[in-house]
Protein backbone atom coordinates (compact mmCIF):
# COMPACT_ATOMS: atom_id res chain seq x y z
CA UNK A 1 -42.87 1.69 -25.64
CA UNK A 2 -43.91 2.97 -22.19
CA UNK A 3 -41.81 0.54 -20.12
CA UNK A 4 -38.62 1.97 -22.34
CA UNK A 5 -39.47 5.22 -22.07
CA UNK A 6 -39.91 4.62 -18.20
CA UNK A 7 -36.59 2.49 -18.44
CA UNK A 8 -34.75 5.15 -20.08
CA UNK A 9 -35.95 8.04 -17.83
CA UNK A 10 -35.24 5.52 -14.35
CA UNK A 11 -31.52 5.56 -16.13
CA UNK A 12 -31.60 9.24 -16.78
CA UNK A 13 -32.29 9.79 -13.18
CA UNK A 14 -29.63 7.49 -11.84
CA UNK A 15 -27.07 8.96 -14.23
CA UNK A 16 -27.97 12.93 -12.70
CA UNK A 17 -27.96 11.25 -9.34
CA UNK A 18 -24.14 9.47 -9.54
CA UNK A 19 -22.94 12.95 -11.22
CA UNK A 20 -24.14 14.60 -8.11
CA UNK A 21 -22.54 12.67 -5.79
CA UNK A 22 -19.32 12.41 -7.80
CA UNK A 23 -19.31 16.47 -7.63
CA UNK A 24 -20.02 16.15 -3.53
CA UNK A 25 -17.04 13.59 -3.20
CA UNK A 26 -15.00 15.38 -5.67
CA UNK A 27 -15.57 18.15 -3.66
CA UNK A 28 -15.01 17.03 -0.11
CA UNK A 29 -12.14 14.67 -0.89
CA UNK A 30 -10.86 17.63 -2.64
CA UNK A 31 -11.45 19.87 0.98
CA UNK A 32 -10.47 18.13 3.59
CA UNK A 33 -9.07 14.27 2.24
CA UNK A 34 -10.62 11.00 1.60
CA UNK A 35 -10.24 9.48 5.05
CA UNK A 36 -11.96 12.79 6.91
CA UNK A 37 -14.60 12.85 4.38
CA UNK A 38 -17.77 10.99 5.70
CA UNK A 39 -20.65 9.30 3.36
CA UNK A 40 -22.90 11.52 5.60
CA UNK A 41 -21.64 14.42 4.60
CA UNK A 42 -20.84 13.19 0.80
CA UNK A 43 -25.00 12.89 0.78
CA UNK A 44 -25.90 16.19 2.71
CA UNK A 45 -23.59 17.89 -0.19
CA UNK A 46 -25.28 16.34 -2.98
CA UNK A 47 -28.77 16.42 -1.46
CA UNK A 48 -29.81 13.44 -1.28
CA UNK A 49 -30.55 10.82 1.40
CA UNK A 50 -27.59 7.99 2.82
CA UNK A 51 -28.89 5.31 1.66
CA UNK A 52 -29.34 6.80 -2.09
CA UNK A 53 -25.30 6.70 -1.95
CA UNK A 54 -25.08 3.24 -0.56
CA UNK A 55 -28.02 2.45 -3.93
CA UNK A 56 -25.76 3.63 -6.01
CA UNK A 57 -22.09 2.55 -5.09
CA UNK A 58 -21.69 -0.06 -2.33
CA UNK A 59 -18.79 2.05 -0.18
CA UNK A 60 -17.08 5.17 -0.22
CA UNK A 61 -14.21 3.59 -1.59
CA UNK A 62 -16.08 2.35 -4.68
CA UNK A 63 -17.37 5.51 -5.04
CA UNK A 64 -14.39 7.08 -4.72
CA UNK A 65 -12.89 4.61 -7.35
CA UNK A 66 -15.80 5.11 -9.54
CA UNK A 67 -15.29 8.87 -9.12
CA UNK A 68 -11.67 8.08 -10.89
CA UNK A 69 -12.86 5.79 -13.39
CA UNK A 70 -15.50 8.56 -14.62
CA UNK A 71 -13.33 12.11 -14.22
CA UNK A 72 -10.34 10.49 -16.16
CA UNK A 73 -12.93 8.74 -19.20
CA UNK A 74 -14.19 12.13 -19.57
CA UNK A 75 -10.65 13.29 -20.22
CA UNK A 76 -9.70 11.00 -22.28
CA UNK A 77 -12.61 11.58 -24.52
CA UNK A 78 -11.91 14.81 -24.61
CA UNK A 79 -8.05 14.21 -25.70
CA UNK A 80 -9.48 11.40 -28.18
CA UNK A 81 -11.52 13.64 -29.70
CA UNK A 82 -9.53 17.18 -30.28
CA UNK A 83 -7.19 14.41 -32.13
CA UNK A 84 -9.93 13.18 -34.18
CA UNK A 85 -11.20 16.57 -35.13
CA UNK A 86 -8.11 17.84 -36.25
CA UNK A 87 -7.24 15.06 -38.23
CA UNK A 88 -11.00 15.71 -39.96
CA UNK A 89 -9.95 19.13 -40.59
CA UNK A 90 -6.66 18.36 -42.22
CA UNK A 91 -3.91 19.39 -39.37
CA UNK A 92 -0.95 17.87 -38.90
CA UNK A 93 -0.09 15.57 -35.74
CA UNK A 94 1.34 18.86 -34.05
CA UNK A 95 -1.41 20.16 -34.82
CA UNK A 96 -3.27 17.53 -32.57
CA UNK A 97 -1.30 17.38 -29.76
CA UNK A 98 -1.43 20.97 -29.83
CA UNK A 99 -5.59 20.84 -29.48
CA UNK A 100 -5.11 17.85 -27.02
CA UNK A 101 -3.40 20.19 -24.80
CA UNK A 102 -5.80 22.51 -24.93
CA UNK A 103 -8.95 20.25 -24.61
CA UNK A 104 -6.76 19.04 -21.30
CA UNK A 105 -6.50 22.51 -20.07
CA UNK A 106 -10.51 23.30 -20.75
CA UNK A 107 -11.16 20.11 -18.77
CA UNK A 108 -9.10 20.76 -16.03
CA UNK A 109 -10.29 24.56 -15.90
CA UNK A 110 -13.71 22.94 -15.54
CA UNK A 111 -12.65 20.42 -12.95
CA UNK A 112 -9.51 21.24 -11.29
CA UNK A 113 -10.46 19.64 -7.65
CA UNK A 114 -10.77 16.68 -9.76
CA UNK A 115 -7.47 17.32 -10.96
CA UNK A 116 -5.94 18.09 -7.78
CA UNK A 117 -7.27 14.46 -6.48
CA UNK A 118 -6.49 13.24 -9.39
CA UNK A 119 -2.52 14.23 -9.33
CA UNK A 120 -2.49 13.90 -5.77
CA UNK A 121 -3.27 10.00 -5.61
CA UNK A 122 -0.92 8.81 -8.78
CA UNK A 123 2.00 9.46 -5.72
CA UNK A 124 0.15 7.60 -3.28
CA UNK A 125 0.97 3.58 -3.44
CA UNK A 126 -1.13 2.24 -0.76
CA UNK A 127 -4.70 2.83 -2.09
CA UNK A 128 -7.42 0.20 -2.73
CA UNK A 129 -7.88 1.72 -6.25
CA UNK A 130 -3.95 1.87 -7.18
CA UNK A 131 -4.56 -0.98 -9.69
CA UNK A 132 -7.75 1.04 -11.54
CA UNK A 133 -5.56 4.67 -11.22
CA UNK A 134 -2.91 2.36 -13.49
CA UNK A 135 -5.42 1.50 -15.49
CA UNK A 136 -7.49 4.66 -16.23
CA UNK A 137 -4.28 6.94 -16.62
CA UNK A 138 -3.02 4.73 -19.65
CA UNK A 139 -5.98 5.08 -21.15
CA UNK A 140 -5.19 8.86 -21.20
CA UNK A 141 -1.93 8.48 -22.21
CA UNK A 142 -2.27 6.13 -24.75
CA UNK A 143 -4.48 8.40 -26.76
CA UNK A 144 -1.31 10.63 -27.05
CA UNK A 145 0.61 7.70 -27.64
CA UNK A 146 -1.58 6.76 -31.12
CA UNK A 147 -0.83 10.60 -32.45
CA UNK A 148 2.54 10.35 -31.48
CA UNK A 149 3.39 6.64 -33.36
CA UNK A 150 0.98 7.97 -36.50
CA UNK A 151 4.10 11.00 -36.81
CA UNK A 152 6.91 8.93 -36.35
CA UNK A 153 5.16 6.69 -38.69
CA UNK A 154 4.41 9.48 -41.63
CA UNK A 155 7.75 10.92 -41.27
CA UNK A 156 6.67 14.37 -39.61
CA UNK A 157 8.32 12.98 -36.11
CA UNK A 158 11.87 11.23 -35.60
CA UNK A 159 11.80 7.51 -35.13
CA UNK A 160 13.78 8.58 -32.14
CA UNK A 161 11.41 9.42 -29.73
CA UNK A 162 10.28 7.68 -26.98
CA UNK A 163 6.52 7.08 -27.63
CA UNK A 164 5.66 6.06 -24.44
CA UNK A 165 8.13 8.52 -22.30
CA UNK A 166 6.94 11.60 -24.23
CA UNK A 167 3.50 10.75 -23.94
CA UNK A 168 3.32 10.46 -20.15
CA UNK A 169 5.86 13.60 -20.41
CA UNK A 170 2.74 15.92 -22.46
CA UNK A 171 0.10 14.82 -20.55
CA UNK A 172 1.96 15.30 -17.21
CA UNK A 173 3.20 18.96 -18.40
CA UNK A 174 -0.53 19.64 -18.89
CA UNK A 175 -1.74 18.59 -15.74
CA UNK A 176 1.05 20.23 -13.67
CA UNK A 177 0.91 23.38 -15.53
CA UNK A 178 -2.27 23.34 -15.06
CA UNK A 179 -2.34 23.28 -11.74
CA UNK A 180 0.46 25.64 -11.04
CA UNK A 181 -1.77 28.07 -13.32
CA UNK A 182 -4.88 27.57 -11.05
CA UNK A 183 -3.06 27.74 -7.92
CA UNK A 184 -0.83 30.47 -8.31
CA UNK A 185 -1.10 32.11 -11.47
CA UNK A 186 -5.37 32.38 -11.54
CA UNK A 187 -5.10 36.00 -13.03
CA UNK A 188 -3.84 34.36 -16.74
CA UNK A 189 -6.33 33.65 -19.07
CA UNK A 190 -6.57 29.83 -20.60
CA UNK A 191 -5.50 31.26 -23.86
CA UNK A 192 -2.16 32.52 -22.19
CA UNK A 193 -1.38 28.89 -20.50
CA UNK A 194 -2.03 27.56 -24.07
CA UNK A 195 0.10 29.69 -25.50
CA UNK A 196 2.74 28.71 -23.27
CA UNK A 197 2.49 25.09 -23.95
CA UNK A 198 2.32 25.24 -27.44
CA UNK A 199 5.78 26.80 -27.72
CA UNK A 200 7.04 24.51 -25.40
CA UNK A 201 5.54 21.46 -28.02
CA UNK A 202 6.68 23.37 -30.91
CA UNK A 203 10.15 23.50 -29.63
CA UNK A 204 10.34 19.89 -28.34
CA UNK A 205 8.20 17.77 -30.72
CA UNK A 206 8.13 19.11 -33.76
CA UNK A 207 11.88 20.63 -33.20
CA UNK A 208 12.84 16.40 -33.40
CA UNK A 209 12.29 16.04 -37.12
C-alpha cells in the first residue's frame, strides 16, 4: 500500500510538473514564437531546472506537440461533456450545440494564448506536429459532428446538412469569435459573446428544419 501511495504521489508530481511547463511554453510560444523561444527560458518560467524539461519531454518540439495534444483534449472534453449534460437534462440537440459553444468560449477565456497558438499553427503546413494538429482537431470536431448526425437522425435537423462542413464551420466560429472578442472587443462580458453566437446557431441550424 505504501509503494502505491508513493507511486501515485511520484505521478501526482509529474502531472503538476508537465502542467507547469505546458503554461511556460504556452506562454512564451504565445510571446515571442516557437523558434525564439528557448528550453532555457521555457524552465526559468516554470521554475524548474533544464534538465527537469528534458525528464519530462525529450525536445522542445515534443513538448510543444505534447502541449497540443493536451490543450485541445481538454477542449474536447469540455465540448463532449456540455453535450452529454444536456442530453441528461432533457435539451434538445440545439440545445447542445448551444452549451458546446459556450463550454468553448469558457475554455478559451481561460486559455486564450493557447488558443492563439492553437489557431495560429492549423495555417502553418511545414511543422513537425502537422500530422498530430490533424489529428487532435478532429477529435474536437467530431464531437460536434455526433450531435449534429443524432438531429438529422431524430428529425429536429434537415438531412441536408453537411455534417462534417458545419461542424468544422461551429467550432471555427467559436474559436475566431473568440479571439476577435479577446483581442479587440475585451470590454464584453462572456455572456454577451454567447449571446451572439447563439442567435447566429438559432438562425442557421435550427432555421434548416
Amino acid at each position: 500500500m505504501e509503494s502505491s501511495s508513493a507511486a501515485s504521489g511520484g505521478s501526482t508530481r509529474r502531472e503538476a510538473t508537465r502542467q507547469k511547463l505546458y503554461e511556460a511554453a504556452v506562454t512564451l510560444i504565445a510571446e515571442q514564437g516557437f523558434s525564439a523561444t528557448t528550453v532555457d527560458e521555457i524552465a526559468e518560467r516554470a521554475g524548474v531546472a533544464k534538465g527537469t524539461v528534458y525528464y519530462n519531454f525529450a525536445s522542445k518540439s515534443v513538448l510543444f506537440e505534447e502541449l497540443l495534444r493536451h490543450g485541445v483534449g481538454l477542449l474536447t472534453a469540455s465540448l463532449r461533456e456540455a453535450a452529454e449534460r444536456t442530453a441528461r437534462e432533457g435539451g434538445s440537440k440545439v440545445d447542445a450545440l448551444d452549451a458546446m459553444i459556450r463550454a468553448g468560449l469558457v475554455f478559451i477565456d481561460r486559455y486564450p494564448a493557447f488558443t492563439q497558438l492553437y489557431v495560429a499553427e492549423l495555417w502553418r503546413t511545414n511543422r513537425a506536429w502537422q500530422s498530430t494538429l490533424m489529428v487532435v482537431r478532429q477529435q474536437a470536431v467530431a464531437v460536434v459532428e455526433d450531435v449534429l448526425r443524432e438531429g438529422v437522425g431524430n428529425g429536429e435537423f434537415s438531412e441536408e446538412i453537411d455534417v462534417p462542413l458545419t461542424a468544422a464551420a461551429l467550432v471555427g466560429m467559436v474559436l475566431v469569435a473568440a479571439l476577435d472578442w479577446k483581442s479587440f472587443q475585451a470590454e464584453r462580458s462572456l455572456d454577451d459573446v454567447h449571446a451572439a453566437l447563439s442567435r447566429l446557431l438559432q438562425g442557421r441550424v435550427s432555421g434548416c428544419r
